[in-house]
mmCIF file of C-alpha atoms in Angstrom:
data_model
loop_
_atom_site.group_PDB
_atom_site.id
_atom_site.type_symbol
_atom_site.label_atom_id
_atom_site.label_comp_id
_atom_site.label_asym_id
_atom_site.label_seq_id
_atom_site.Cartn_x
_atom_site.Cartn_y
_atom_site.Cartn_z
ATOM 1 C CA UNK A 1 -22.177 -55.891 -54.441
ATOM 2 C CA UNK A 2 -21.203 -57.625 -57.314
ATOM 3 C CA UNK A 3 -18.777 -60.265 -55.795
ATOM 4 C CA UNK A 4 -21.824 -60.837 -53.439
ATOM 5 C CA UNK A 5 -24.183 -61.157 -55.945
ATOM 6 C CA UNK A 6 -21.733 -64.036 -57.920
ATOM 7 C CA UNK A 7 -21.047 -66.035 -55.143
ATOM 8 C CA UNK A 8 -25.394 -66.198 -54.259
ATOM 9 C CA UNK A 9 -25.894 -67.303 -58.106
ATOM 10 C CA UNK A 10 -22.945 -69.838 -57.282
ATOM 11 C CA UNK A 11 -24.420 -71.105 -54.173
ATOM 12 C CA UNK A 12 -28.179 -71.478 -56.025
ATOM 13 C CA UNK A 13 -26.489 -73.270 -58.829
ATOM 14 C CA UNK A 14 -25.090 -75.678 -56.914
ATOM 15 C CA UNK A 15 -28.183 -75.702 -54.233
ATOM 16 C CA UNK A 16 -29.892 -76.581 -57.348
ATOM 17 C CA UNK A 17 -27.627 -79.043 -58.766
ATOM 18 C CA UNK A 18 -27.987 -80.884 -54.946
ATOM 19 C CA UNK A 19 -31.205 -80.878 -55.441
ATOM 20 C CA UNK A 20 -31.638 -82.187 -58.801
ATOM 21 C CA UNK A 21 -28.824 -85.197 -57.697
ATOM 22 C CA UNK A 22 -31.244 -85.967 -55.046
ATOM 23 C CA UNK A 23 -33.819 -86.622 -57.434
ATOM 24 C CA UNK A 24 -32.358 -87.413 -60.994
ATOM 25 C CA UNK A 25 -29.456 -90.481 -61.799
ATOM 26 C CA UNK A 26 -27.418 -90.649 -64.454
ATOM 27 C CA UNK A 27 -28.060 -93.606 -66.737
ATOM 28 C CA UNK A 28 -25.227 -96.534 -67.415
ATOM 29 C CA UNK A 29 -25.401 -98.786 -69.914
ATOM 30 C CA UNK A 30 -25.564 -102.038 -68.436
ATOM 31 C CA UNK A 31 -28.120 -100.477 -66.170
ATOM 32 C CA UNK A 32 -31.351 -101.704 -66.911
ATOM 33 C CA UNK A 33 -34.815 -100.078 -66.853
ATOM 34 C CA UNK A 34 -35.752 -101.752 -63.621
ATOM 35 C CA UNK A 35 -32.883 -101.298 -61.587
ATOM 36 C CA UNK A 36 -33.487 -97.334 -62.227
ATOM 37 C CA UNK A 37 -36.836 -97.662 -61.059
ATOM 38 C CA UNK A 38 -35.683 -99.375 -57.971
ATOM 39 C CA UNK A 39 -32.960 -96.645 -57.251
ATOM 40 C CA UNK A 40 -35.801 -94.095 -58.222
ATOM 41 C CA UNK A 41 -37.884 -96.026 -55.719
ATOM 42 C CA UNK A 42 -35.160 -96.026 -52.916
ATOM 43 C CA UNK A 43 -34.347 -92.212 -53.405
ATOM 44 C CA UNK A 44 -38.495 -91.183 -53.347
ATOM 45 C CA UNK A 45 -40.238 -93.672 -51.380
ATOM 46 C CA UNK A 46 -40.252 -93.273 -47.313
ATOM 47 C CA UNK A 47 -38.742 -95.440 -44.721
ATOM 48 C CA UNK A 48 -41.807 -97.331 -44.246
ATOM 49 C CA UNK A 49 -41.652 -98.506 -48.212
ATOM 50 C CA UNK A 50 -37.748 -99.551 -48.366
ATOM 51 C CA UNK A 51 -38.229 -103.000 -47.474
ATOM 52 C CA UNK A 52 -41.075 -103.451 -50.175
ATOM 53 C CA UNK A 53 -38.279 -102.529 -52.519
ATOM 54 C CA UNK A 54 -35.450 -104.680 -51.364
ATOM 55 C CA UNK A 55 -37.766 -107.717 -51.535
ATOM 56 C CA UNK A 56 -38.285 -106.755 -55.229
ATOM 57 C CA UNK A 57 -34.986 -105.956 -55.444
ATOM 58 C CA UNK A 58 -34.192 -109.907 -54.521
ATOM 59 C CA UNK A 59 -37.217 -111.426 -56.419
ATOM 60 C CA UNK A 60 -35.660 -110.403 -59.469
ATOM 61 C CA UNK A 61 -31.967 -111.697 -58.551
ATOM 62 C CA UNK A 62 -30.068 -109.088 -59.634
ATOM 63 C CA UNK A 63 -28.529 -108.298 -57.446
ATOM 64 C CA UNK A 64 -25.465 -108.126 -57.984
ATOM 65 C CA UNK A 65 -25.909 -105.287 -60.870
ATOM 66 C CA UNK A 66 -27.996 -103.742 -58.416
ATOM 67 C CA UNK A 67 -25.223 -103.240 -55.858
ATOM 68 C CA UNK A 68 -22.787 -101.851 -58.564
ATOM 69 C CA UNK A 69 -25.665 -99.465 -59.871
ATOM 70 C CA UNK A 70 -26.035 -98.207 -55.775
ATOM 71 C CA UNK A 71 -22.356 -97.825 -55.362
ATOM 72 C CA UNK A 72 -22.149 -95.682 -58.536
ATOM 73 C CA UNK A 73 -24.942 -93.906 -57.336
ATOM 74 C CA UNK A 74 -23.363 -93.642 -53.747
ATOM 75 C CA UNK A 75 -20.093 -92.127 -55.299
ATOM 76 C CA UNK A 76 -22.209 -89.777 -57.916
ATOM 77 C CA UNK A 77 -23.718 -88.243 -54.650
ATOM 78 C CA UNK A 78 -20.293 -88.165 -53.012
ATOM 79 C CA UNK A 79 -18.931 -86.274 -55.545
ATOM 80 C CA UNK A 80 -21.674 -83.888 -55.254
ATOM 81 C CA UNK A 81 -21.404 -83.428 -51.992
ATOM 82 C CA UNK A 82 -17.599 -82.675 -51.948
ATOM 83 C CA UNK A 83 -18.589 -80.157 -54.537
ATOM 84 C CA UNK A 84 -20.972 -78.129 -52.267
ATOM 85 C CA UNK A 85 -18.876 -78.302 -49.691
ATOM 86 C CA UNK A 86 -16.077 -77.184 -51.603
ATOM 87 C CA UNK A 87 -18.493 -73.995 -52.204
ATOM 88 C CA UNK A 88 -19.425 -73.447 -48.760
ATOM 89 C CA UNK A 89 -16.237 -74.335 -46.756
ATOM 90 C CA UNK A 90 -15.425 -70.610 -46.919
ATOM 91 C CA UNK A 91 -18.887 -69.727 -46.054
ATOM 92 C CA UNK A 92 -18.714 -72.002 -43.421
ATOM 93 C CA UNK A 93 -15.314 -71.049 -42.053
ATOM 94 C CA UNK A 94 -16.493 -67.507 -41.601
ATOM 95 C CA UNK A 95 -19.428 -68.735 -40.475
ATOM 96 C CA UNK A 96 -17.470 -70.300 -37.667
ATOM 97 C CA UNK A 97 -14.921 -67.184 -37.344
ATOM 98 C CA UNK A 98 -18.044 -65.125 -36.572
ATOM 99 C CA UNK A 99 -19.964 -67.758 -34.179
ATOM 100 C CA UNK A 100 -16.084 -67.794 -32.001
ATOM 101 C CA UNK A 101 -16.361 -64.143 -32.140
ATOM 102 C CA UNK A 102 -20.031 -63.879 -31.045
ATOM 103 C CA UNK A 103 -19.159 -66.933 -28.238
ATOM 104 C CA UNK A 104 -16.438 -63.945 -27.154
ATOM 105 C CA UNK A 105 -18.771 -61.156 -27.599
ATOM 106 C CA UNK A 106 -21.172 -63.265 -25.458
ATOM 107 C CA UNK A 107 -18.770 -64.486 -22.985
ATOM 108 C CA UNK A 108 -18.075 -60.059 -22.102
ATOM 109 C CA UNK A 109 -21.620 -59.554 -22.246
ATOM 110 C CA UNK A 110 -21.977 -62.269 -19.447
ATOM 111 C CA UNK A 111 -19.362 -61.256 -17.494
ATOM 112 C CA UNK A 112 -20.894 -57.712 -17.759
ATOM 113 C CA UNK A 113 -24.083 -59.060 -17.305
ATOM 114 C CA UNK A 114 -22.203 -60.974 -13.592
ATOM 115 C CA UNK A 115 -20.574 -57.768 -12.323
ATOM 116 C CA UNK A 116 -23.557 -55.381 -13.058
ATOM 117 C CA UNK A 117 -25.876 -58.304 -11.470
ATOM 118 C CA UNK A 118 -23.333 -58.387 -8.812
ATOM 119 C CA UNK A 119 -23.448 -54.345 -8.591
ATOM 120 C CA UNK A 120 -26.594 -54.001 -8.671
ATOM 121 C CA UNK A 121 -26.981 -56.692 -5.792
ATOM 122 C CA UNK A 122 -24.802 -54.923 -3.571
ATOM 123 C CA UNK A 123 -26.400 -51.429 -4.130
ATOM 124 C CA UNK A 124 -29.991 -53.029 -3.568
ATOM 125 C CA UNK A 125 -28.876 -54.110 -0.226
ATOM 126 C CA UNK A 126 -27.112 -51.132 0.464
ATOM 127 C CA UNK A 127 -30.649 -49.409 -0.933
ATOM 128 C CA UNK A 128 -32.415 -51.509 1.229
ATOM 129 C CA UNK A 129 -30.333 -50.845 4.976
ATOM 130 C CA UNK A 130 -30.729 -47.146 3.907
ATOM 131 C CA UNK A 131 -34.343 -47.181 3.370
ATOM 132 C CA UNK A 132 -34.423 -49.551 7.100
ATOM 133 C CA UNK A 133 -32.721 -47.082 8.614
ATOM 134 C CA UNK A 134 -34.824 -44.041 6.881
ATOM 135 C CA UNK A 135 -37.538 -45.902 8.345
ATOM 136 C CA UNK A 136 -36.476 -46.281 11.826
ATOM 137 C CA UNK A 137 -34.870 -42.429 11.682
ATOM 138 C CA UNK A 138 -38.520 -41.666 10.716
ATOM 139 C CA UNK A 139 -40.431 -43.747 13.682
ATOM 140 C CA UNK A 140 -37.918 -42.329 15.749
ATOM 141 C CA UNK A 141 -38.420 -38.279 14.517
ATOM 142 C CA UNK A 142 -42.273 -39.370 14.454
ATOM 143 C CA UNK A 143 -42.022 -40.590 18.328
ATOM 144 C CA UNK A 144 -39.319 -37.692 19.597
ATOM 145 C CA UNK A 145 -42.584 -35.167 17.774
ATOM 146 C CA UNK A 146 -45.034 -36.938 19.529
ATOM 147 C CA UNK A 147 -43.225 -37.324 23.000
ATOM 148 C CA UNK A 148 -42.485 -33.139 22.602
ATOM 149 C CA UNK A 149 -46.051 -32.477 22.229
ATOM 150 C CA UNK A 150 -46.770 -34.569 24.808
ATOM 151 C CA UNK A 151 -44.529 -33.233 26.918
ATOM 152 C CA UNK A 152 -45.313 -29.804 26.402
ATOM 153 C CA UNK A 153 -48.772 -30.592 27.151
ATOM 154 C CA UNK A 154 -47.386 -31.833 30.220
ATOM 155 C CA UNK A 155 -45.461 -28.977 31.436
ATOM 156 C CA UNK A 156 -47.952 -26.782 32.283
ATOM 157 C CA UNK A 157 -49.614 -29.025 34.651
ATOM 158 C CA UNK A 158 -45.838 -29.507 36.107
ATOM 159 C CA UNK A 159 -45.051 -25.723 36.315
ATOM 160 C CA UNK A 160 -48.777 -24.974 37.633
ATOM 161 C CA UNK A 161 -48.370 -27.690 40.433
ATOM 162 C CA UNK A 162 -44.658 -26.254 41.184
ATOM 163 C CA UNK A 163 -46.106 -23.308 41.735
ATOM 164 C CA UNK A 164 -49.088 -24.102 44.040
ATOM 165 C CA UNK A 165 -46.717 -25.964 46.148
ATOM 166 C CA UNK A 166 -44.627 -22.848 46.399
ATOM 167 C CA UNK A 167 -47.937 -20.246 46.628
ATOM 168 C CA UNK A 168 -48.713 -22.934 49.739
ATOM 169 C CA UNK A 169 -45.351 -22.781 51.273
ATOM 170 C CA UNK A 170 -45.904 -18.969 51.453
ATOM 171 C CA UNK A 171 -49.087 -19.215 52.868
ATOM 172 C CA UNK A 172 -50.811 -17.475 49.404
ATOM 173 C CA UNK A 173 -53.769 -19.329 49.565
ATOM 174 C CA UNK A 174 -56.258 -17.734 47.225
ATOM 175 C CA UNK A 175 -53.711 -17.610 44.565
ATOM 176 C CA UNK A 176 -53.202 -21.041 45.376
ATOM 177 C CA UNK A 177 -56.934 -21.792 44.964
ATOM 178 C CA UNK A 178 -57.053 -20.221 41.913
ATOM 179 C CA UNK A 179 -54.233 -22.306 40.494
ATOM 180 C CA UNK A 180 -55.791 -25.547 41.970
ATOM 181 C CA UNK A 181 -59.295 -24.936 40.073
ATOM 182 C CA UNK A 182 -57.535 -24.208 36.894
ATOM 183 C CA UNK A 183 -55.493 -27.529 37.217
ATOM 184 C CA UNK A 184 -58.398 -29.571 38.075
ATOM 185 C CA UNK A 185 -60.622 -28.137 34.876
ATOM 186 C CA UNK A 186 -58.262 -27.336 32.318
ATOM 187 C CA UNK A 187 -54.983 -28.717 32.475
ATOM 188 C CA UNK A 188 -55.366 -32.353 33.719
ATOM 189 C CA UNK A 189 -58.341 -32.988 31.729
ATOM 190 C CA UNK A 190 -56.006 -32.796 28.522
ATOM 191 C CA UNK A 191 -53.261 -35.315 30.220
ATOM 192 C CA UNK A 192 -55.530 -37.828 32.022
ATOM 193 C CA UNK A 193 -54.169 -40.736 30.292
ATOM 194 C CA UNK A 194 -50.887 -40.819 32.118
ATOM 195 C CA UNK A 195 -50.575 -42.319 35.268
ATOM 196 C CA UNK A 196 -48.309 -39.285 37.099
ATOM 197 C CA UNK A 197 -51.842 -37.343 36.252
ATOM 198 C CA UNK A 198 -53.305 -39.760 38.731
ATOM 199 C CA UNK A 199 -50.852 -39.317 41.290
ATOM 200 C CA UNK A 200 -50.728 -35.379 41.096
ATOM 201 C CA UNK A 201 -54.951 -35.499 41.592
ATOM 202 C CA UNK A 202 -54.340 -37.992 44.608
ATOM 203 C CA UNK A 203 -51.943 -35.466 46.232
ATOM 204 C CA UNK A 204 -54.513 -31.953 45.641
ATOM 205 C CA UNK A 205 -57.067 -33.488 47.169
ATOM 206 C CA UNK A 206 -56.362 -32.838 50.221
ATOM 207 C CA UNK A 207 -55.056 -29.202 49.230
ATOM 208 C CA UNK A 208 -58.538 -27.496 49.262
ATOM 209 C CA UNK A 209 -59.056 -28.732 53.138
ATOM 210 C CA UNK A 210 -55.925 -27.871 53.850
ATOM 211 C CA UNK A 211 -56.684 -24.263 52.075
ATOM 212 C CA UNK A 212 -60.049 -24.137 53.909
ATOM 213 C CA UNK A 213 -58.462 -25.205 57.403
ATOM 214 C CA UNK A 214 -55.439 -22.074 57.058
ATOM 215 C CA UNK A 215 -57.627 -20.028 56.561
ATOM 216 C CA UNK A 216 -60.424 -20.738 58.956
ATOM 217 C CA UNK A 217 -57.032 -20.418 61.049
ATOM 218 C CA UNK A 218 -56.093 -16.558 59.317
ATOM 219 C CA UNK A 219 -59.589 -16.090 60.346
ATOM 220 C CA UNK A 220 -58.921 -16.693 63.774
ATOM 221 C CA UNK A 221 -55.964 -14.583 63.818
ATOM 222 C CA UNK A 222 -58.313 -11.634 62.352
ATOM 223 C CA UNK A 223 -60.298 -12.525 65.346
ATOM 224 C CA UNK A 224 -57.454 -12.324 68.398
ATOM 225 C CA UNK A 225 -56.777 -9.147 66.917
ATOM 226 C CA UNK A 226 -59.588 -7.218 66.933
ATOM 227 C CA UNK A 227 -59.816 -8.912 70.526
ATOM 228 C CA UNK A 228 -56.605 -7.447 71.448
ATOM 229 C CA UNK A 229 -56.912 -4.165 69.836
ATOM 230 C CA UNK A 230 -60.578 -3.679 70.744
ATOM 231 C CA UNK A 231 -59.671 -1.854 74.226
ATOM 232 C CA UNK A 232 -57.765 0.936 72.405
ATOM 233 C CA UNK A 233 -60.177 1.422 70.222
ATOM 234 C CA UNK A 234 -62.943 1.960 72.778
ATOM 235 C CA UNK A 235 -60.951 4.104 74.956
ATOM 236 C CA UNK A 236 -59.625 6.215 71.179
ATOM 237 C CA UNK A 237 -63.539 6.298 70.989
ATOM 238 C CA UNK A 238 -63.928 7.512 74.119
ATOM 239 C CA UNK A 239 -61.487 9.807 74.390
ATOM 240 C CA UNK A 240 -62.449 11.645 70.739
ATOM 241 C CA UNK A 241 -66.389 11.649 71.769
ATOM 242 C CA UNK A 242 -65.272 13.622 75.153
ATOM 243 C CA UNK A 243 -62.567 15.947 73.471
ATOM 244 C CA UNK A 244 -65.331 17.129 70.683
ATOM 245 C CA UNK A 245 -68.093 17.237 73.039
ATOM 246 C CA UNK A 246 -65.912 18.840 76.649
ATOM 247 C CA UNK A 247 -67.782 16.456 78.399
ATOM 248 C CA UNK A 248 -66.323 16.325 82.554
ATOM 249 C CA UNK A 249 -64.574 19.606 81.727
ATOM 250 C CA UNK A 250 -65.315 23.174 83.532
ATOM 251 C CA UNK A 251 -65.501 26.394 81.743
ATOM 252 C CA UNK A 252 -62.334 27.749 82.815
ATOM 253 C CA UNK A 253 -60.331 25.030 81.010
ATOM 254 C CA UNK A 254 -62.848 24.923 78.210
ATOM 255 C CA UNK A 255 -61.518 28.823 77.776
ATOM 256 C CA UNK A 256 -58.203 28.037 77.944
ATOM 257 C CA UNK A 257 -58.021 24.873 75.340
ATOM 258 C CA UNK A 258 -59.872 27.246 73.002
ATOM 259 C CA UNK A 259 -57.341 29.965 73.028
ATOM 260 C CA UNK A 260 -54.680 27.415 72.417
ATOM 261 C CA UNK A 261 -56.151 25.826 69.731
ATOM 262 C CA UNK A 262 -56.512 29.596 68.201
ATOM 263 C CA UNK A 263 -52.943 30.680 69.162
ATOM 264 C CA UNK A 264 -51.816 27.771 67.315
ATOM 265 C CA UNK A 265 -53.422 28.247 64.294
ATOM 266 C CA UNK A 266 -52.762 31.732 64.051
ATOM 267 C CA UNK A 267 -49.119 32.307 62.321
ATOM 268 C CA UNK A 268 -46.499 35.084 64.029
ATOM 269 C CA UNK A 269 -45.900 37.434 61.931
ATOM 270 C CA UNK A 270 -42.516 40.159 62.321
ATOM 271 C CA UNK A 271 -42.481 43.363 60.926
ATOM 272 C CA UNK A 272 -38.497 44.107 60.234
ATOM 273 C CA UNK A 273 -36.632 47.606 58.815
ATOM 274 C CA UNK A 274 -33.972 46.112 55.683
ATOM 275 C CA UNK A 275 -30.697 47.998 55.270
ATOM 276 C CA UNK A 276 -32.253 50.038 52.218
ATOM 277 C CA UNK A 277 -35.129 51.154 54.335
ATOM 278 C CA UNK A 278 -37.314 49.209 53.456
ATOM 279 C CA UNK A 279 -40.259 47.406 55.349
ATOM 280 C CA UNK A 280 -40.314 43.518 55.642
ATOM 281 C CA UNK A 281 -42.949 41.278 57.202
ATOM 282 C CA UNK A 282 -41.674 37.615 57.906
ATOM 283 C CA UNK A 283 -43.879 34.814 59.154
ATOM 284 C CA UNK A 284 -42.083 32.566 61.939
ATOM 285 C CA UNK A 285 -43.289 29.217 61.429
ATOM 286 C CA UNK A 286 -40.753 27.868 64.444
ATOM 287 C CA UNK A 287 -43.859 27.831 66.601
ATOM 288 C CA UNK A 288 -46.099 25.553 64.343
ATOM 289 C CA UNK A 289 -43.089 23.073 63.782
ATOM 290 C CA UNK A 290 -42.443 22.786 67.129
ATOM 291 C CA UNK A 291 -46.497 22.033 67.377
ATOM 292 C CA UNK A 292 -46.458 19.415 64.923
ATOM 293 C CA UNK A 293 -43.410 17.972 66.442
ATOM 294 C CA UNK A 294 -44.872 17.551 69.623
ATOM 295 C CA UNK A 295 -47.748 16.184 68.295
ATOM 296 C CA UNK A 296 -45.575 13.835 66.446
ATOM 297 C CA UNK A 297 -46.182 11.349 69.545
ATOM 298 C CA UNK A 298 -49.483 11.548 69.602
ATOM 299 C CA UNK A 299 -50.009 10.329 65.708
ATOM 300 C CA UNK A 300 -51.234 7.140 67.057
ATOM 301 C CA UNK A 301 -53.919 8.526 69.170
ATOM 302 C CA UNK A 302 -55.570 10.229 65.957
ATOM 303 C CA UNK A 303 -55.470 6.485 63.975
ATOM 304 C CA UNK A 304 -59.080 5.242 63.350
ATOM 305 C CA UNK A 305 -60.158 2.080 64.201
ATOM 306 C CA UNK A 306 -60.031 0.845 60.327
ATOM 307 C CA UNK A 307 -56.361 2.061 60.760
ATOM 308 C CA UNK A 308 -55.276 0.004 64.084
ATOM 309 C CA UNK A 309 -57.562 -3.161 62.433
ATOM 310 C CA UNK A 310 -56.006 -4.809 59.001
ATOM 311 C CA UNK A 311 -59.324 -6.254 56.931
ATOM 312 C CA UNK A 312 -57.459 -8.112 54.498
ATOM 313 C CA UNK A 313 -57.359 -11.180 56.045
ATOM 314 C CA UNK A 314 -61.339 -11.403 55.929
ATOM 315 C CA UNK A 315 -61.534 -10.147 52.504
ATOM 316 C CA UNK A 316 -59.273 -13.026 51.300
ATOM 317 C CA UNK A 317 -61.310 -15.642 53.866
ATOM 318 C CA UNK A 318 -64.270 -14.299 51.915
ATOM 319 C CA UNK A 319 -62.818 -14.689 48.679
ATOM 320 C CA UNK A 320 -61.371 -17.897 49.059
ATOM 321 C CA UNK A 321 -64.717 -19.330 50.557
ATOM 322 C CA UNK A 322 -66.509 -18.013 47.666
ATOM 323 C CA UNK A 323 -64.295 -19.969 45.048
ATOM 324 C CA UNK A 324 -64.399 -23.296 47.627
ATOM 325 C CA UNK A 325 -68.753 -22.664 47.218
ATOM 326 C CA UNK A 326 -68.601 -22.672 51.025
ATOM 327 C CA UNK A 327 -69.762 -19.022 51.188
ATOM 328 C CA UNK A 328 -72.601 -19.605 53.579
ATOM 329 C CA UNK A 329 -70.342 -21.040 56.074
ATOM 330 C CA UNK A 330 -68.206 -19.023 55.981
ATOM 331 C CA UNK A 331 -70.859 -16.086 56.444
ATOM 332 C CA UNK A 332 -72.190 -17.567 59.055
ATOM 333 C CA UNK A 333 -68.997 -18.550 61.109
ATOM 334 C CA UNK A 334 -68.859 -14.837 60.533
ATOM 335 C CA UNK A 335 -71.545 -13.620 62.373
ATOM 336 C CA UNK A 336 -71.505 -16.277 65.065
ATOM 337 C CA UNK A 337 -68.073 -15.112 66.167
ATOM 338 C CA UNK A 338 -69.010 -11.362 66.022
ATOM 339 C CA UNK A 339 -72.221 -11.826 68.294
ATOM 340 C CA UNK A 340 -70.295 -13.789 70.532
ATOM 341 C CA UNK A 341 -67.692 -11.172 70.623
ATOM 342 C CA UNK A 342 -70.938 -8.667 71.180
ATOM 343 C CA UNK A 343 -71.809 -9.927 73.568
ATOM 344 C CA UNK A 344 -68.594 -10.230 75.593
ATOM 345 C CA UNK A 345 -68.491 -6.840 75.253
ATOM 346 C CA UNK A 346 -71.585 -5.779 76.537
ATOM 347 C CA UNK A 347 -71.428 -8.403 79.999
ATOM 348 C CA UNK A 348 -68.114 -6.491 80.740
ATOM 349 C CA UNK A 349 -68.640 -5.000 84.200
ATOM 350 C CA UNK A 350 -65.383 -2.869 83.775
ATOM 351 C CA UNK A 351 -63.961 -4.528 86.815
ATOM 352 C CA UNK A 352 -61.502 -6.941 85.185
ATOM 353 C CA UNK A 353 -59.099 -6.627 82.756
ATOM 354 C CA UNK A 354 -60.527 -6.925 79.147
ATOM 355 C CA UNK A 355 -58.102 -9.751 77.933
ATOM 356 C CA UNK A 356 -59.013 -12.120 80.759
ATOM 357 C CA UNK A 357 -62.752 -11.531 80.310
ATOM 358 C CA UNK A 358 -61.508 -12.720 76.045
ATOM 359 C CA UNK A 359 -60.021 -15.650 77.858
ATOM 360 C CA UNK A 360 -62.832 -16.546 79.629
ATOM 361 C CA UNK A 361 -65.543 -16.203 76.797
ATOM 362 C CA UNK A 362 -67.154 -19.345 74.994
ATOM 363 C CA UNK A 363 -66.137 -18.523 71.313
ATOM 364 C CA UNK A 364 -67.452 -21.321 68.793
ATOM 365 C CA UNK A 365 -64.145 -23.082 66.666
ATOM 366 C CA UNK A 366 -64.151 -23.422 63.068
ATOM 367 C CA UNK A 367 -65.859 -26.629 61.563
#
């Protein structure tokens, strides 16, 4: 601290002795009041005032003394000079050493500065194709989510039409129906905008005629079968009516068909002696399984007429009218073909076969 302090007192001393040479001459004999002021002059004055003083400087003509007074003057200030650089050359060397090792420190720091520039160029574009391609990877998850839902929204209306077609092929046409109004009201409402929605309506349209056509058609069939089975079930009738009542039958054989109905409801009974002594009574049931199996043949002649005619058919016309809103027509296409049928019956003159007098009759067609 001390050194330092010594060589700032030397540095102010001769700062200050610089100044003071800058301002202050040192007299010479032969140097003359005036010539002082005119170096006094030269040394204060500005650049503006320097040619006031030359001219002065000349008026006086001497000029000469004046030269030698400036050239001392010129070497005075030399001398000082040389003496504060003399000071400050080590200053000034250091000064130097420390401005070639900041222009090294400085040339690192830019080259640091280059290759973390550089770096951080290369990372940024790096950063930049990832974040493009997060971007794209997240349109593309976005439209793959959108295009599931979508789809699954679609796939009921898919499976549901899949399955009419097949519920057609096997001729299930309520269930059919049924599927066919809940397409039309529920699941092609929420998928209208796509044009395949437009094609699958175009295509069940026609479904619910075709539906109403098969089945007018079923009905038909119900129809030819009561026609067909409708002569065994009047003679059944016929036949039941004159067994319970004995009608055309004479009291001898009313007798007899009355003791074999009671001899055949009446078990045979055995009275036995066991090999202890003993009393046994057995029940022989041969006879009443050899009654049932002859009247094993004749099953068919104690069916009803709701058991030789299958209703379903008309029950699933009715229901499948009833969901097309066509129930009156249906009702009475009914009744038309059942008065018709009527009244086939009751022109029959017994003489004919029953079939041809079916084949013969004006029975209305479905419309």
């Amino acid at each position: 601290m001390d050194g330092t302090s010594q060589a700032s007192t030397a540095k102010d001393t001769a700062r200050g002795s610089s100044d003071t040479a800058s301002t202050s001459y040192q007299a010479y004999p032969e140097m003359s009041a005036e010539q002082e002021f005119f170096l006094y002059e030269l040394e204060t004055t500005d650049s503006g005032s320097v040619g006031l003083v030359l001219r002065a400087i000349y008026e006086c003509g001497d000029v000469h003394k004046f030269s030698r007074a400036l050239e001392r003057r010129i070497a005075q200030y030399d001398k000082n000079i040389l003496k504060v650089c003399s000071f400050h050359f080590q200053g000034y060397i250091d000064a130097i050493d420390q401005l070639v090792q900041l222009k090294e420190k400085c040339s690192e720091i830019k080259q640091d500065v280059k290759e973390i520039d550089e770096d951080i160029h290369v990372k940024s574009e790096r950063l930049h194709k990832q974040s493009a391609e997060v971007v794209r990877y997240r349109k593309l998850q976005k439209n793959v989510t959108t295009a599931i839902d979508q789809i699954t929204m679609c796939l009921p209306v898919l499976d549901n039409y899949a399955k009419l077609q097949e519920l057609m092929k096997n001729k299930k046409y309520y269930l059919a129906l049924k599927v066919l109004e809940e397409l039309d009201h529920t699941y092609l409402n929420h998928v209208d905008k796509y044009r395949f929605t437009q094609t699958l309506a175009n295509s069940m349209r026609p479904i619910r005629e075709e539906i109403r056509l098969k089945t007018f058609d079923e009905f038909k069939d119900f129809l030819a079968n009561i026609r067909r089975v409708s002569e065994r079930i009047g003679d059944r009738a016929s036949k039941n009516i004159a067994k319970e009542s004995l009608f055309g039958i004479s009291d001898h054989e009313k007798k007899r068909r009355i003791e074999e109905e009671v001899k055949k409801n009446t078990p045979r009974e055995d009275i036995r002696l066991s090999s202890d002594g003993s009393v046994s009574l057995r029940r022989d049931s041969t006879d009443k399984l050899l009654h049932r199996t002859s009247t094993g043949d004749d099953d068919d002649e104690n069916l009803s007429a709701q058991d030789l005619i299958d209703f379903t058919p008309i029950h699933r016309c009715c229901q499948i009218f009833n969901v097309l809103g066509d129930r009156e027509t249906f009702d009475d296409f009914y009744r038309k073909q059942r008065k018709e049928q009527a009244k086939v019956i009751i022109r029959w003159d017994g003489t004919s076969p029953l079939s041809n007098v079916w084949d013969r009759s004006p029975l209305t067609s479905a419309t």
